[in-house]
Short mmCIF file of C-alpha atoms and ligand atoms in Angstrom, two decimals:
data_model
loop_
_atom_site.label_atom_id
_atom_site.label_comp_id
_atom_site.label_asym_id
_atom_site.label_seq_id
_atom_site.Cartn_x
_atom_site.Cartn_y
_atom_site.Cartn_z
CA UNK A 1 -26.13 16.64 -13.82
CA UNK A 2 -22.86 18.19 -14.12
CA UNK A 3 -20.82 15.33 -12.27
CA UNK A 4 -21.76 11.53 -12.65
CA UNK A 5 -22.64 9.39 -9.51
CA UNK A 6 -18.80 7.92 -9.34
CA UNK A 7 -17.38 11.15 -9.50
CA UNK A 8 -19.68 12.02 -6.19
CA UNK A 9 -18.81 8.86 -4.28
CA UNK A 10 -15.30 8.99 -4.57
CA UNK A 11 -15.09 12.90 -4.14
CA UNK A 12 -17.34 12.26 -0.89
CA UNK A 13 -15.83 8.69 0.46
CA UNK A 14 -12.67 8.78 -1.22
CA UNK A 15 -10.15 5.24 -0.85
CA UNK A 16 -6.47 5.73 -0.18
CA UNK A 17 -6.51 9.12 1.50
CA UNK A 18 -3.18 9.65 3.65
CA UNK A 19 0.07 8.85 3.51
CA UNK A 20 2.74 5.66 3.44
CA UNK A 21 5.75 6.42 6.03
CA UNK A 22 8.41 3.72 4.64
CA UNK A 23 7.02 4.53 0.94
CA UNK A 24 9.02 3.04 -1.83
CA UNK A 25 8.35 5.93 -3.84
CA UNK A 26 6.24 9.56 -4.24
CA UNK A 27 5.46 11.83 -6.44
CA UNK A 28 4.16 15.42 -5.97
CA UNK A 29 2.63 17.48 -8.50
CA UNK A 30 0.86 20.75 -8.78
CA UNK A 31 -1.31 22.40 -11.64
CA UNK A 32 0.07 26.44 -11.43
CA UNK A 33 -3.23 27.84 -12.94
CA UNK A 34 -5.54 25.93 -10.20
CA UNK A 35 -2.85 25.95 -7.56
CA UNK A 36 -4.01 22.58 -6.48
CA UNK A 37 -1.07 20.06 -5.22
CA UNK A 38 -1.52 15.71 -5.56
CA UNK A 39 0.99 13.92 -3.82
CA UNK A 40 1.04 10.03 -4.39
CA UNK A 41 2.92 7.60 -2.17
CA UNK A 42 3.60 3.67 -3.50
CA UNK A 43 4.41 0.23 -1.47
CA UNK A 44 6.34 -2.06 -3.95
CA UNK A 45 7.11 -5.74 -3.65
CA UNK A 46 8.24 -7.79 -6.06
CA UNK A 47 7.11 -5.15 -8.83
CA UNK A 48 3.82 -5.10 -7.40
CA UNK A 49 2.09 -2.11 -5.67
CA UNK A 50 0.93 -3.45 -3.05
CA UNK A 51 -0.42 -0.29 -1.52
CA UNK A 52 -0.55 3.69 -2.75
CA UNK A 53 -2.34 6.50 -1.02
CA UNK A 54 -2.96 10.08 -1.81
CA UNK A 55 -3.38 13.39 -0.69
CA UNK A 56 -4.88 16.06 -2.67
CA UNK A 57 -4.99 19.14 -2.00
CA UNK A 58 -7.54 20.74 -4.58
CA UNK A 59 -10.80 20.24 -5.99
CA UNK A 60 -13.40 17.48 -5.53
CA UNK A 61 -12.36 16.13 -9.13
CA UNK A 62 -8.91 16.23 -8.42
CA UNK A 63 -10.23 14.11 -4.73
CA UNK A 64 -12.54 12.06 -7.53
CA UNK A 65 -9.61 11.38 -9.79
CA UNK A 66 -7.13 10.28 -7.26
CA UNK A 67 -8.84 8.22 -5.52
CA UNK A 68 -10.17 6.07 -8.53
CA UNK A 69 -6.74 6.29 -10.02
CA UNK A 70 -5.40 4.72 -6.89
CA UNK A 71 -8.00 2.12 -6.78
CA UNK A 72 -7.24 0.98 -10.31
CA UNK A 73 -3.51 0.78 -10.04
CA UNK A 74 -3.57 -0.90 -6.30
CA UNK A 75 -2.39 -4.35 -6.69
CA UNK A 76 -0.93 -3.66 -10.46
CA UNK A 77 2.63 -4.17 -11.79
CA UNK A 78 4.38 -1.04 -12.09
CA UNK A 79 5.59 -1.67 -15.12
CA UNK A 80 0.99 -2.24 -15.95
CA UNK A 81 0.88 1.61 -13.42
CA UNK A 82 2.79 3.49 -15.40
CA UNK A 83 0.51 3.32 -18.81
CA UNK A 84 -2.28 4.73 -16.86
CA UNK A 85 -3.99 7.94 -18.79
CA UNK A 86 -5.87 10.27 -17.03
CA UNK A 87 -8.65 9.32 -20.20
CA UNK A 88 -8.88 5.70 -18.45
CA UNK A 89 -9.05 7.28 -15.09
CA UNK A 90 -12.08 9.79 -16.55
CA UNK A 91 -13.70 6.93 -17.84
CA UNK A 92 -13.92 5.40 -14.72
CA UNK A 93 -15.26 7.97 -13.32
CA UNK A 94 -17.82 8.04 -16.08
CA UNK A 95 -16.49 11.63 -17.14
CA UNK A 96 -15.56 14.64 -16.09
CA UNK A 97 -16.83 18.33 -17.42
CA UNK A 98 -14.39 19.07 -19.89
CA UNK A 99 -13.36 21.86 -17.34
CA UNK A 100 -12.05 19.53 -14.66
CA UNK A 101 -10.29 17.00 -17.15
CA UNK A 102 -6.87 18.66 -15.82
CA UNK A 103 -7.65 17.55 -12.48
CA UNK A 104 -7.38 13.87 -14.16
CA UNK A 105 -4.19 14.58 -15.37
CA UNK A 106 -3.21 15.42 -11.97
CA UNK A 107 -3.80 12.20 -11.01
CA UNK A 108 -1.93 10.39 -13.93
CA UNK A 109 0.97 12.72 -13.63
CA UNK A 110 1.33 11.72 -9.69
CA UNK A 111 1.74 8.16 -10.13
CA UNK A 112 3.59 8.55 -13.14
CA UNK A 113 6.18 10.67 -10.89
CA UNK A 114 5.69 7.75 -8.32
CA UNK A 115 6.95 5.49 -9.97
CA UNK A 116 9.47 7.31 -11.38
CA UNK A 117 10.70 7.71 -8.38
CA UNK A 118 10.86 3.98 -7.49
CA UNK A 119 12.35 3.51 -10.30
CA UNK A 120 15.24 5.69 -9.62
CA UNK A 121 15.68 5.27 -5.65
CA UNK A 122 16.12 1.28 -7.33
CA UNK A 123 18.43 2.53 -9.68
CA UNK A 124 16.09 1.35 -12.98
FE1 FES B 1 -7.21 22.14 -10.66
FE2 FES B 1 -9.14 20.50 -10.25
S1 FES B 1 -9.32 22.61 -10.55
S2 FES B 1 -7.04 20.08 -10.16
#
């Protein structure tokens, strides 16, 4: 089978879809040879993110990837966040078809820019 059981699951129920309206910081990014666009939205208190959600507009692995790399960084300290690889997230996922490892990085490069921008809206 080309994608593993996780990779199905979250692609078909994926957790965090939508969108935080008094987010403490988002990040947008895009891959310019898919075209696809992941934009990540954080809740922070006390250093903690306390909530995140996505929206991804591209691929089922890119949906797959987002939505575990959410899950695994929801209730984290940024500081814990922001050394997430898109490796951990594949392994999560149980792998991805070398292929659609981008689409991981899609994911890590969102939160990264997340954060980043909590960090500077804070002034860190
Ligand atoms: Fe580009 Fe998946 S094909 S993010």
């Amino acid at each position: 089978m080309l994608y593993s059981e996780k990779v199905m699951d979250h692609f078909q129920n994926p957790r965090n879809v939508g969108k935080i309206e008094d987010a403490d910081g988002v990040g947008e990014v895009g891959n310019a040879k898919c075209g696809d666009i992941m934009k990540i939205y954080i809740k922070v208190e006390n250093d903690i993110i306390v909530d995140v959600k996505f929206n991804t507009f591209g691929c089922g692995s890119a949906i797959a990837s987002s939505s575990m790399a959410t899950e695994m960084i929801k209730g984290k300290p940024v500081a814990e966040a922001l050394d997430i690889t898109n490796k951990a997230v594949v392994e999560a996922l149980d792998g991805l078809p070398p292929q659609k490892v981008h689409c991981s990085v899609l994911a890590e490069e969102a939160i990264k820019a997340a954060i980043e921008d909590y960090y500077s809206r804070n002034g860190k």
